[in-house]
Structure formats: structure tokens, C-alpha cells
mmCIF file of C-alpha atoms and ligand atoms in Angstrom:
data_model
loop_
_atom_site.group_PDB
_atom_site.id
_atom_site.type_symbol
_atom_site.label_atom_id
_atom_site.label_comp_id
_atom_site.label_asym_id
_atom_site.label_seq_id
_atom_site.Cartn_x
_atom_site.Cartn_y
_atom_site.Cartn_z
ATOM 1 C CA MET U 208 125.089 -64.741 48.064
ATOM 2 C CA GLN U 209 128.649 -64.799 46.613
ATOM 3 C CA ILE U 210 130.141 -61.362 46.806
ATOM 4 C CA ASN U 211 133.541 -61.273 45.175
ATOM 5 C CA LEU U 212 135.606 -58.266 45.987
ATOM 6 C CA ILE U 213 139.118 -59.710 45.444
ATOM 7 C CA SER U 214 139.565 -57.518 42.354
ATOM 8 C CA ASP U 215 137.635 -55.607 39.581
ATOM 9 C CA THR U 216 138.956 -58.169 37.132
ATOM 10 C CA VAL U 217 136.322 -60.818 38.240
ATOM 11 C CA THR U 218 133.461 -59.387 36.214
ATOM 12 C CA LYS U 219 131.713 -61.329 33.497
ATOM 13 C CA PRO U 220 130.343 -59.757 30.328
ATOM 14 C CA THR U 221 126.856 -58.335 30.519
ATOM 15 C CA LYS U 222 124.195 -59.422 28.106
ATOM 16 C CA GLY U 223 124.735 -56.306 26.008
ATOM 17 C CA MET U 224 128.426 -56.861 25.868
ATOM 18 C CA LEU U 225 128.078 -60.535 24.987
ATOM 19 C CA LYS U 226 125.675 -59.590 22.183
ATOM 20 C CA ALA U 227 128.238 -57.067 20.867
ATOM 21 C CA MET U 228 130.919 -59.799 20.967
ATOM 22 C CA MET U 229 128.742 -62.453 19.161
ATOM 23 C CA GLU U 230 127.933 -59.957 16.422
ATOM 24 C CA ALA U 231 131.458 -58.628 15.950
ATOM 25 C CA GLU U 232 132.848 -58.544 12.445
ATOM 26 C CA VAL U 233 136.287 -60.147 12.530
ATOM 27 C CA GLY U 234 139.353 -60.772 10.406
ATOM 28 C CA ASP U 235 142.950 -61.725 10.844
ATOM 29 C CA ASP U 236 144.507 -59.053 13.051
ATOM 30 C CA VAL U 237 148.049 -60.203 12.373
ATOM 31 C CA PHE U 238 147.381 -58.953 8.780
ATOM 32 C CA LYS U 239 145.734 -55.867 10.419
ATOM 33 C CA SER U 240 142.463 -56.847 8.802
ATOM 34 C CA ASP U 241 140.140 -57.311 11.854
ATOM 35 C CA PRO U 242 137.777 -54.336 11.392
ATOM 36 C CA THR U 243 136.624 -54.495 15.044
ATOM 37 C CA VAL U 244 140.178 -54.371 16.433
ATOM 38 C CA ASN U 245 140.969 -51.573 14.062
ATOM 39 C CA LYS U 246 137.892 -49.744 15.226
ATOM 40 C CA LEU U 247 138.781 -50.115 18.889
ATOM 41 C CA GLN U 248 142.339 -48.946 18.354
ATOM 42 C CA HIS U 249 141.223 -45.923 16.409
ATOM 43 C CA LYS U 250 138.544 -45.103 18.960
ATOM 44 C CA ILE U 251 140.874 -45.092 21.943
ATOM 45 C CA ALA U 252 143.557 -43.120 20.079
ATOM 46 C CA GLU U 253 140.985 -40.545 19.193
ATOM 47 C CA MET U 254 139.659 -40.336 22.702
ATOM 48 C CA PHE U 255 143.105 -39.506 23.970
ATOM 49 C CA GLY U 256 143.999 -37.288 21.055
ATOM 50 C CA MET U 257 147.041 -39.568 20.248
ATOM 51 C CA GLU U 258 148.029 -40.922 16.849
ATOM 52 C CA ASP U 259 147.658 -44.690 17.332
ATOM 53 C CA ALA U 260 146.927 -47.564 19.612
ATOM 54 C CA LEU U 261 147.472 -51.296 19.825
ATOM 55 C CA PHE U 262 145.352 -54.052 21.431
ATOM 56 C CA PHE U 263 147.007 -56.436 23.857
ATOM 57 C CA PRO U 264 145.887 -59.629 25.651
ATOM 58 C CA SER U 265 146.895 -58.205 29.049
ATOM 59 C CA GLY U 266 147.980 -54.975 30.774
ATOM 60 C CA THR U 267 151.232 -56.589 31.811
ATOM 61 C CA MET U 268 152.089 -57.184 28.078
ATOM 62 C CA ALA U 269 151.167 -53.558 27.220
ATOM 63 C CA ASN U 270 153.328 -52.194 30.014
ATOM 64 C CA GLN U 271 156.242 -54.486 29.283
ATOM 65 C CA THR U 272 156.085 -53.529 25.585
ATOM 66 C CA ALA U 273 156.104 -49.850 26.496
ATOM 67 C CA ILE U 274 159.226 -50.398 28.776
ATOM 68 C CA LYS U 275 160.920 -52.242 25.883
ATOM 69 C CA ILE U 276 160.232 -49.613 23.253
ATOM 70 C CA HIS U 277 161.480 -46.786 25.510
ATOM 71 C CA THR U 278 164.741 -48.385 26.656
ATOM 72 C CA HIS U 279 167.765 -50.369 25.748
ATOM 73 C CA HIS U 280 169.416 -53.161 27.823
ATOM 74 C CA GLY U 281 171.167 -51.801 30.858
ATOM 75 C CA ASP U 282 169.053 -48.614 31.050
ATOM 76 C CA LYS U 283 167.232 -47.334 34.096
ATOM 77 C CA MET U 284 163.549 -46.639 34.742
ATOM 78 C CA PHE U 285 162.190 -44.550 37.499
ATOM 79 C CA CYS U 286 158.966 -45.626 39.256
ATOM 80 C CA ASP U 287 157.403 -45.564 42.651
ATOM 81 C CA LYS U 288 158.216 -48.339 45.098
ATOM 82 C CA TYR U 289 154.555 -49.561 44.817
ATOM 83 C CA ALA U 290 154.546 -49.589 41.032
ATOM 84 C CA HIS U 291 152.802 -52.590 39.342
ATOM 85 C CA VAL U 292 155.602 -52.652 36.705
ATOM 86 C CA TYR U 293 158.081 -53.230 39.481
ATOM 87 C CA ASN U 294 156.083 -55.391 41.893
ATOM 88 C CA TYR U 295 153.617 -57.374 39.988
ATOM 89 C CA GLU U 296 154.923 -58.098 36.494
ATOM 90 C CA GLY U 297 157.224 -60.969 37.303
ATOM 91 C CA GLY U 298 160.403 -58.855 37.108
ATOM 92 C CA GLY U 299 159.580 -58.294 33.440
ATOM 93 C CA ALA U 300 161.391 -54.980 33.173
ATOM 94 C CA ALA U 301 164.650 -56.815 34.033
ATOM 95 C CA ALA U 302 163.778 -60.038 32.203
ATOM 96 C CA ASN U 303 162.451 -58.628 28.965
ATOM 97 C CA SER U 304 164.266 -55.334 28.614
ATOM 98 C CA GLY U 305 167.350 -55.573 30.872
ATOM 99 C CA VAL U 306 166.099 -52.525 32.690
ATOM 100 C CA THR U 307 167.055 -51.505 36.274
ATOM 101 C CA SER U 308 164.236 -49.996 38.380
ATOM 102 C CA HIS U 309 165.066 -46.886 40.418
ATOM 103 C CA LEU U 310 162.394 -46.871 43.080
ATOM 104 C CA ILE U 311 161.128 -43.585 44.361
ATOM 105 C CA ASP U 312 159.750 -43.519 47.910
ATOM 106 C CA GLY U 313 156.482 -41.877 47.317
ATOM 107 C CA GLN U 314 153.069 -41.528 49.045
ATOM 108 C CA ARG U 315 150.504 -44.212 48.272
ATOM 109 C CA GLY U 316 152.130 -44.903 44.851
ATOM 110 C CA THR U 317 152.558 -41.230 43.836
ATOM 111 C CA PHE U 318 155.632 -39.030 44.046
ATOM 112 C CA THR U 319 156.547 -35.481 43.331
ATOM 113 C CA ALA U 320 158.522 -33.834 40.506
ATOM 114 C CA LYS U 321 161.060 -32.714 43.072
ATOM 115 C CA GLN U 322 161.598 -36.384 44.184
ATOM 116 C CA LEU U 323 162.100 -37.359 40.555
ATOM 117 C CA GLN U 324 164.466 -34.413 39.994
ATOM 118 C CA GLU U 325 166.532 -35.506 43.005
ATOM 119 C CA ALA U 326 166.623 -39.066 41.751
ATOM 120 C CA VAL U 327 167.734 -37.920 38.305
ATOM 121 C CA LEU U 328 170.493 -35.639 39.652
ATOM 122 C CA GLY U 329 171.650 -38.319 42.152
ATOM 123 C CA GLY U 330 172.403 -40.666 39.274
ATOM 124 C CA ARG U 331 174.033 -38.209 36.840
ATOM 125 C CA SER U 332 175.535 -40.021 33.904
ATOM 126 C CA ASP U 333 179.174 -41.079 34.219
ATOM 127 C CA ILE U 334 180.540 -44.524 33.421
ATOM 128 C CA HIS U 335 179.251 -45.925 36.763
ATOM 129 C CA THR U 336 175.571 -45.194 36.489
ATOM 130 C CA PRO U 337 172.962 -46.726 34.140
ATOM 131 C CA TYR U 338 171.581 -44.449 31.449
ATOM 132 C CA ALA U 339 168.256 -43.030 32.682
ATOM 133 C CA ARG U 340 165.646 -43.379 29.941
ATOM 134 C CA LEU U 341 162.153 -43.716 31.349
ATOM 135 C CA VAL U 342 159.730 -42.638 34.022
ATOM 136 C CA ALA U 343 156.620 -44.858 34.681
ATOM 137 C CA LEU U 344 153.634 -43.471 36.601
ATOM 138 C CA GLU U 345 150.605 -45.404 37.569
ATOM 139 C CA ASN U 346 147.037 -43.842 37.821
ATOM 140 C CA THR U 347 145.175 -44.885 39.795
ATOM 141 C CA THR U 348 147.738 -46.575 42.025
ATOM 142 C CA ASN U 349 146.888 -50.210 42.750
ATOM 143 C CA LYS U 350 149.010 -50.920 45.750
ATOM 144 C CA GLY U 351 148.435 -47.353 46.761
ATOM 145 C CA GLY U 352 144.697 -48.027 47.280
ATOM 146 C CA GLY U 353 143.249 -46.468 44.178
ATOM 147 C CA THR U 354 144.862 -43.148 44.744
ATOM 148 C CA CYS U 355 144.679 -40.589 41.902
ATOM 149 C CA TRP U 356 147.623 -38.409 40.757
ATOM 150 C CA ASP U 357 147.434 -34.661 41.101
ATOM 151 C CA PHE U 358 147.489 -33.544 37.446
ATOM 152 C CA GLU U 359 149.547 -30.389 38.209
ATOM 153 C CA GLU U 360 152.225 -32.679 39.629
ATOM 154 C CA ILE U 361 152.198 -34.753 36.463
ATOM 155 C CA LEU U 362 152.753 -31.616 34.434
ATOM 156 C CA LYS U 363 155.817 -30.807 36.540
ATOM 157 C CA ILE U 364 157.078 -34.358 36.111
ATOM 158 C CA ARG U 365 156.683 -34.040 32.387
ATOM 159 C CA LYS U 366 159.026 -30.941 32.530
ATOM 160 C CA VAL U 367 161.658 -32.867 34.414
ATOM 161 C CA CYS U 368 161.330 -35.672 31.806
ATOM 162 C CA THR U 369 161.636 -33.247 28.853
ATOM 163 C CA THR U 370 164.657 -31.479 30.385
ATOM 164 C CA ASN U 371 166.404 -34.777 31.074
ATOM 165 C CA ASN U 372 165.436 -36.576 27.853
ATOM 166 C CA LEU U 373 163.326 -39.240 29.729
ATOM 167 C CA ALA U 374 160.290 -40.908 28.154
ATOM 168 C CA LEU U 375 157.094 -40.844 30.255
ATOM 169 C CA HIS U 376 154.875 -43.883 30.355
ATOM 170 C CA LEU U 377 151.553 -44.138 32.223
ATOM 171 C CA ASP U 378 150.307 -47.415 33.567
ATOM 172 C CA GLY U 379 146.688 -46.489 33.176
ATOM 173 C CA ALA U 380 145.276 -49.874 34.086
ATOM 174 C CA ARG U 381 142.586 -47.899 36.041
ATOM 175 C CA LEU U 382 142.953 -44.529 34.419
ATOM 176 C CA PHE U 383 139.261 -44.197 33.713
ATOM 177 C CA ASN U 384 138.621 -44.493 37.492
ATOM 178 C CA ALA U 385 140.857 -41.505 37.941
ATOM 179 C CA LEU U 386 139.302 -39.544 35.082
ATOM 180 C CA VAL U 387 135.791 -40.099 36.479
ATOM 181 C CA ALA U 388 136.846 -39.341 40.112
ATOM 182 C CA LYS U 389 138.821 -36.171 39.289
ATOM 183 C CA LYS U 390 136.578 -35.056 36.381
ATOM 184 C CA GLU U 391 139.564 -35.027 34.068
ATOM 185 C CA SER U 392 139.714 -35.756 30.319
ATOM 186 C CA PRO U 393 141.566 -38.418 28.324
ATOM 187 C CA GLU U 394 142.888 -35.643 26.073
ATOM 188 C CA GLN U 395 144.800 -33.899 28.883
ATOM 189 C CA TYR U 396 146.679 -37.249 29.530
ATOM 190 C CA GLY U 397 147.276 -37.765 25.856
ATOM 191 C CA GLU U 398 149.039 -34.515 25.672
ATOM 192 C CA VAL U 399 151.485 -35.308 28.427
ATOM 193 C CA PHE U 400 152.522 -38.947 28.142
ATOM 194 C CA ASP U 401 154.542 -40.674 25.469
ATOM 195 C CA THR U 402 152.618 -43.912 25.915
ATOM 196 C CA ILE U 403 149.584 -44.909 28.007
ATOM 197 C CA SER U 404 148.356 -48.409 28.855
ATOM 198 C CA ILE U 405 144.682 -48.983 29.618
ATOM 199 C CA CYS U 406 142.979 -52.097 30.901
ATOM 200 C CA LEU U 407 139.551 -52.909 29.513
ATOM 201 C CA SER U 408 139.270 -55.887 31.829
ATOM 202 C CA LYS U 409 139.213 -53.994 35.246
ATOM 203 C CA GLY U 410 136.492 -51.574 36.094
ATOM 204 C CA LEU U 411 135.393 -51.330 32.464
ATOM 205 C CA GLY U 412 134.134 -54.815 32.669
ATOM 206 C CA ALA U 413 135.482 -56.525 29.501
ATOM 207 C CA PRO U 414 136.549 -60.128 29.928
ATOM 208 C CA VAL U 415 139.995 -59.595 28.275
ATOM 209 C CA GLY U 416 142.129 -56.890 26.790
ATOM 210 C CA SER U 417 144.297 -53.885 27.209
ATOM 211 C CA LEU U 418 145.478 -51.043 24.910
ATOM 212 C CA LEU U 419 148.730 -49.199 24.483
ATOM 213 C CA ILE U 420 148.313 -45.657 23.081
ATOM 214 C CA GLY U 421 151.090 -43.477 21.600
ATOM 215 C CA SER U 422 152.587 -41.928 18.540
ATOM 216 C CA LYS U 423 152.549 -43.650 15.096
ATOM 217 C CA SER U 424 156.255 -44.490 15.444
ATOM 218 C CA LYS U 425 155.979 -45.801 19.047
ATOM 219 C CA ILE U 426 153.075 -48.031 18.155
ATOM 220 C CA GLU U 427 154.893 -49.298 15.045
ATOM 221 C CA GLN U 428 157.698 -50.412 17.335
ATOM 222 C CA ALA U 429 155.166 -51.827 19.834
ATOM 223 C CA LEU U 430 153.685 -53.957 17.026
ATOM 224 C CA ARG U 431 156.946 -55.693 16.542
ATOM 225 C CA VAL U 432 157.586 -56.134 20.340
ATOM 226 C CA ARG U 433 153.990 -57.541 20.807
ATOM 227 C CA LYS U 434 154.867 -60.103 18.047
ATOM 228 C CA ILE U 435 158.011 -61.087 19.836
ATOM 229 C CA PHE U 436 156.094 -61.429 23.171
ATOM 230 C CA GLY U 437 153.654 -63.750 21.502
ATOM 231 C CA GLY U 438 150.724 -61.336 21.731
ATOM 232 C CA ALA U 439 149.763 -61.048 18.041
ATOM 233 C CA MET U 440 146.318 -62.700 17.787
ATOM 234 C CA ARG U 441 143.999 -63.548 14.907
ATOM 235 C CA GLN U 442 140.183 -63.115 14.926
ATOM 236 C CA VAL U 443 140.464 -61.081 18.150
ATOM 237 C CA GLY U 444 137.646 -58.658 17.097
ATOM 238 C CA TYR U 445 135.306 -60.774 19.364
ATOM 239 C CA LEU U 446 137.305 -59.408 22.306
ATOM 240 C CA ALA U 447 137.819 -55.954 20.827
ATOM 241 C CA ALA U 448 133.999 -55.735 20.544
ATOM 242 C CA ALA U 449 133.741 -56.123 24.299
ATOM 243 C CA GLY U 450 136.185 -53.317 24.680
ATOM 244 C CA ILE U 451 134.245 -50.976 22.361
ATOM 245 C CA TYR U 452 131.153 -51.756 24.289
ATOM 246 C CA ALA U 453 132.903 -51.070 27.569
ATOM 247 C CA LEU U 454 134.174 -47.695 26.341
ATOM 248 C CA ASP U 455 130.674 -46.792 25.210
ATOM 249 C CA ASN U 456 128.740 -48.022 28.247
ATOM 250 C CA HIS U 457 130.959 -48.536 31.348
ATOM 251 C CA ILE U 458 132.930 -45.367 31.935
ATOM 252 C CA ASP U 459 130.403 -43.058 33.623
ATOM 253 C CA ARG U 460 129.114 -45.820 35.877
ATOM 254 C CA LEU U 461 132.563 -46.049 37.557
ATOM 255 C CA ALA U 462 131.232 -43.292 39.850
ATOM 256 C CA ILE U 463 128.829 -45.879 41.317
ATOM 257 C CA ASP U 464 131.781 -48.169 42.172
ATOM 258 C CA HIS U 465 133.449 -45.231 43.816
ATOM 259 C CA THR U 466 130.379 -44.371 45.935
ATOM 260 C CA ARG U 467 130.008 -48.067 47.011
ATOM 261 C CA ALA U 468 133.655 -48.158 47.988
ATOM 262 C CA LYS U 469 133.202 -45.199 50.235
ATOM 263 C CA ILE U 470 130.147 -46.817 51.863
ATOM 264 C CA ILE U 471 132.133 -49.981 52.536
ATOM 265 C CA GLY U 472 134.917 -47.855 53.971
ATOM 266 C CA ALA U 473 132.552 -46.064 56.357
ATOM 267 C CA ALA U 474 131.157 -49.449 57.578
ATOM 268 C CA LEU U 475 134.643 -50.773 58.094
ATOM 269 C CA GLN U 476 135.609 -47.661 59.945
ATOM 270 C CA ASN U 477 132.802 -48.382 62.448
ATOM 271 C CA CYS U 478 133.740 -52.000 62.849
ATOM 272 C CA ALA U 479 135.461 -52.808 66.118
ATOM 273 C CA LEU U 480 137.770 -55.352 64.535
ATOM 274 C CA VAL U 481 139.216 -52.762 62.070
ATOM 275 C CA LYS U 482 142.142 -50.644 63.058
ATOM 276 C CA ASN U 483 142.170 -48.148 60.176
ATOM 277 C CA VAL U 484 140.798 -47.658 56.646
ATOM 278 C CA GLU U 485 143.019 -45.859 54.105
ATOM 279 C CA PRO U 486 141.502 -42.840 52.274
ATOM 280 C CA ILE U 487 139.227 -43.963 49.456
ATOM 281 C CA GLU U 488 139.331 -42.063 46.233
ATOM 282 C CA THR U 489 138.138 -44.618 43.704
ATOM 283 C CA ASN U 490 137.050 -48.231 43.820
ATOM 284 C CA ILE U 491 139.770 -49.775 46.038
ATOM 285 C CA VAL U 492 139.378 -50.167 49.839
ATOM 286 C CA ILE U 493 142.451 -50.885 51.837
ATOM 287 C CA PHE U 494 142.252 -51.459 55.606
ATOM 288 C CA ASN U 495 144.055 -53.046 58.542
ATOM 289 C CA VAL U 496 142.445 -55.208 61.254
ATOM 290 C CA ILE U 497 143.235 -54.613 64.913
ATOM 291 C CA ASP U 498 146.440 -56.211 66.269
ATOM 292 C CA SER U 499 144.564 -58.731 68.539
ATOM 293 C CA ILE U 500 142.949 -60.496 65.691
ATOM 294 C CA ASN U 501 144.630 -62.530 63.036
ATOM 295 C CA GLU U 502 144.076 -61.149 59.423
ATOM 296 C CA GLN U 503 143.589 -64.693 58.115
ATOM 297 C CA ASP U 504 140.782 -65.173 60.695
ATOM 298 C CA PHE U 505 139.075 -61.996 59.553
ATOM 299 C CA ILE U 506 139.307 -63.102 55.904
ATOM 300 C CA SER U 507 137.904 -66.512 56.798
ATOM 301 C CA ARG U 508 134.949 -65.057 58.675
ATOM 302 C CA LEU U 509 134.033 -62.888 55.685
ATOM 303 C CA ASN U 510 134.620 -65.795 53.360
ATOM 304 C CA ASP U 511 132.147 -67.896 55.499
ATOM 305 C CA ALA U 512 129.617 -65.042 54.939
ATOM 306 C CA GLY U 513 130.114 -65.471 51.153
ATOM 307 C CA ILE U 514 132.484 -62.400 50.797
ATOM 308 C CA GLY U 515 135.748 -62.669 48.992
ATOM 309 C CA LEU U 516 138.685 -60.215 49.626
ATOM 310 C CA ILE U 517 142.472 -60.498 49.552
ATOM 311 C CA SER U 518 145.538 -59.651 51.652
ATOM 312 C CA MET U 519 148.006 -57.218 50.202
ATOM 313 C CA GLY U 520 150.768 -58.170 52.707
ATOM 314 C CA GLN U 521 152.003 -56.110 55.661
ATOM 315 C CA GLY U 522 148.609 -56.543 57.346
ATOM 316 C CA LYS U 523 146.710 -54.716 54.607
ATOM 317 C CA LEU U 524 143.487 -56.209 53.356
ATOM 318 C CA ARG U 525 141.823 -55.122 50.132
ATOM 319 C CA MET U 526 138.317 -55.024 48.652
ATOM 320 C CA VAL U 527 137.642 -53.724 45.120
ATOM 321 C CA THR U 528 134.150 -52.724 43.845
ATOM 322 C CA HIS U 529 133.137 -53.364 40.237
ATOM 323 C CA LEU U 530 130.379 -53.850 37.647
ATOM 324 C CA ASP U 531 129.174 -57.149 39.109
ATOM 325 C CA PHE U 532 128.971 -55.795 42.677
ATOM 326 C CA LYS U 533 125.349 -54.726 42.916
ATOM 327 C CA GLU U 534 123.348 -52.721 45.392
ATOM 328 C CA GLU U 535 121.836 -55.703 47.206
ATOM 329 C CA MET U 536 125.329 -57.076 47.649
ATOM 330 C CA LEU U 537 126.476 -53.818 49.151
ATOM 331 C CA GLU U 538 123.620 -53.917 51.557
ATOM 332 C CA SER U 539 124.391 -57.480 52.529
ATOM 333 C CA LEU U 540 128.143 -56.677 52.881
ATOM 334 C CA VAL U 541 127.500 -53.660 55.144
ATOM 335 C CA HIS U 542 125.117 -55.849 57.250
ATOM 336 C CA THR U 543 127.842 -58.509 57.624
ATOM 337 C CA ILE U 544 130.466 -55.973 58.585
ATOM 338 C CA GLU U 545 128.137 -54.452 61.185
ATOM 339 C CA HIS U 546 127.564 -57.843 62.796
ATOM 340 C CA ILE U 547 130.984 -59.523 62.359
HETATM 341 C C1 PLP K 820 145.927 -55.077 36.652
HETATM 342 C C2 PLP K 820 147.031 -54.102 36.466
HETATM 343 C C3 PLP K 820 147.905 -54.157 35.395
HETATM 344 C C4 PLP K 820 147.797 -55.271 34.332
HETATM 345 O O1 PLP K 820 147.530 -56.501 34.749
HETATM 346 P P1 PLP K 820 147.000 -57.687 33.777
HETATM 347 O O2 PLP K 820 146.498 -58.655 34.770
HETATM 348 O O3 PLP K 820 148.280 -58.174 33.142
HETATM 349 O O4 PLP K 820 146.042 -57.183 32.832
HETATM 350 C C5 PLP K 820 148.867 -53.224 35.259
HETATM 351 N N1 PLP K 820 148.927 -52.265 36.141
HETATM 352 C C6 PLP K 820 148.168 -52.099 37.183
HETATM 353 C C7 PLP K 820 148.283 -50.933 38.126
HETATM 354 C C8 PLP K 820 147.135 -53.024 37.335
HETATM 355 O O5 PLP K 820 146.324 -52.895 38.435
#
């Protein structure tokens, strides 16, 4: 049995999703005349109580567009040292927008309003310091092992942003995992953030696609930036249909992925070759193997048993549960871990 836990991006469309894609009504989205794309954008904006939304080929492009519309060349963005926008988008903030990243030394990808306040005051504007324009949060945190933000802290961060004239963007690649885990609503996030990016191709199980949500004027700017980045597509309703299907059918079931991740974590905890397992809040399991065994050896042993996982560097290994990871695979995986 092949059990692929390298990421929640490995899923393939279900029969129902494929059917929705095949039956999609499409048009030329560059002329804004793809009804399925329009429907998806409208649907997500409504869910979050925000004015408008825009479909993107990738989460990276959605985030990079957000950074570009909130900043000018030479400006500064605050984010956690683990942030995807800083670590895993090819230096895009600098390359596309000429933006410097001020990294905050947070906990598992989250930080406090007090830390942000200190960072803002430490770089008070004079001719020496870059203009501070933007704060980017990530929920759940990827490198932080699927950690969810405390919403009360987000509200305090919003206050710091408002006081200091900073825009607030959320990299919500896995926001729905956080909403399900914490029993929160999209609307409460829509009220707080200037822009939110969402990945349809992670836990939600669509093959391709992300969304950027925001005000009419921000999405109008984003439309132009998306064109510049080469992300304006034509009969893309086939992909938007997968996104609509995912929003209708694959949100609540994320709780199953979370339960399975916790079961994997418990099995790893009992494994003699595992040193520690980080707290599991959603669908990401991060753990370290004991010093006396080589982490590549451990990966190879699991690979030989048909199980895929990846290294996150610094001795950390990662498994991610998802739509295509089924109950019998969980049983097989736990059995393998118990006997490794
Ligand atoms: C996956 C991911 C993205 C976007 O990645 P793409 O592969 O470009 O879709 C952005 N932020 C986080 C936290 C992610 O995990």
C-alpha cells in the first residue's frame, strides 16, 4: 500500500469533484466571463463577509500579490521567522515587491501583539529605517507544525496594526483546518484582516487553486498584479468547480484528518526510535528521531514500508494527513510504526 504523507497537496480529485469539474460551465475569465470562477469568488467572499475575491493558480501567487498591493519598494513587512512568505516563496517578497522582511522570533510560527509592538517601536521611522507597511500572519502555521493562532491575540495584533497604519494579511493556506479545530467562523477572520489567502489544493482536496479575499479596491489592485505575474487564466472554471465542490463537501471532514494526525502522534510517541513529537493541533505531525539513528535511515525504513514523509531540516520529520489518507492506511501506518 502506498501511503503518501509528505503533504496534504498530494490528493487527487474524488469522483464527485471530477464530475463537478467535467460539468462546469466555463468562459474566458480574463474577460471576467467565466461563470464558475465568478461563482467561486462570490461564494468565498460571502463566507468571509468580505467584499470580493480573486482566484489564483497557487497560494504563493496569492500571497505575493497581497504583499505587492500592500507595499511599495523598500518597505518592510513583519512576519514570524517560520513564515511561508519568508521561507518558502523563493524570496518573492524581495524579488517581486522589493520588501524587507522583519522576522519576529515567535513560538511555532505565532507571535504576540507585544512582540509586534516592540518590533514596530524598535524601527521607528527616521531616514535610516524602512517604512513599515505590512504584517503577515499564517494560520495554521506550516513550519510551526499546524499550530492555530489564538484569536484573542489576533485581535490585539489588529489594534497594533491600526494604531501604526500597518496592513494585516493572513496566509490562510490551511485556515479551514484552524477554523474546524478551534470552532471559529470565517466571518470573524474577515472582520479583522485586510486580505486573506486560502489554498483549495491542501486539506480541501482540490487539484489546483487558491483565493485572495479582500475589499473591492484591494481585489481590483490584485487583478492587475495577478495579470503582471502571469496568473490570469482563461476557461479556468473547470478548476474553480473543484474549489466550489471542496468548499461544499470537504470542510467539516478536516476534523477526521486532525483525529488521524493525533493517532499517528500517539503511535510515534510510543516508538523507541522517536525522541519527541510536537503538539498536534491539526493535520501536521512533526517529530524528531533519537540521536543514535540517522534521520535519513528512518525515512528510508518507512519508505520501504510504502510510507512517504519528508524532512523539515534541523532533525525534524513531517507527516501530513489528508483526504486520500484513509482509515485502513492509518491502521497500516500505526502497525508499521509499532514494529519498526
Ligand atoms: C502551501 C502553502 C502556501 C502556498 O503554496 P503553493 O504551493 O504556492 O500553493 C502558502 N502558505 C502556506 C503556509 C502553505 O503551507
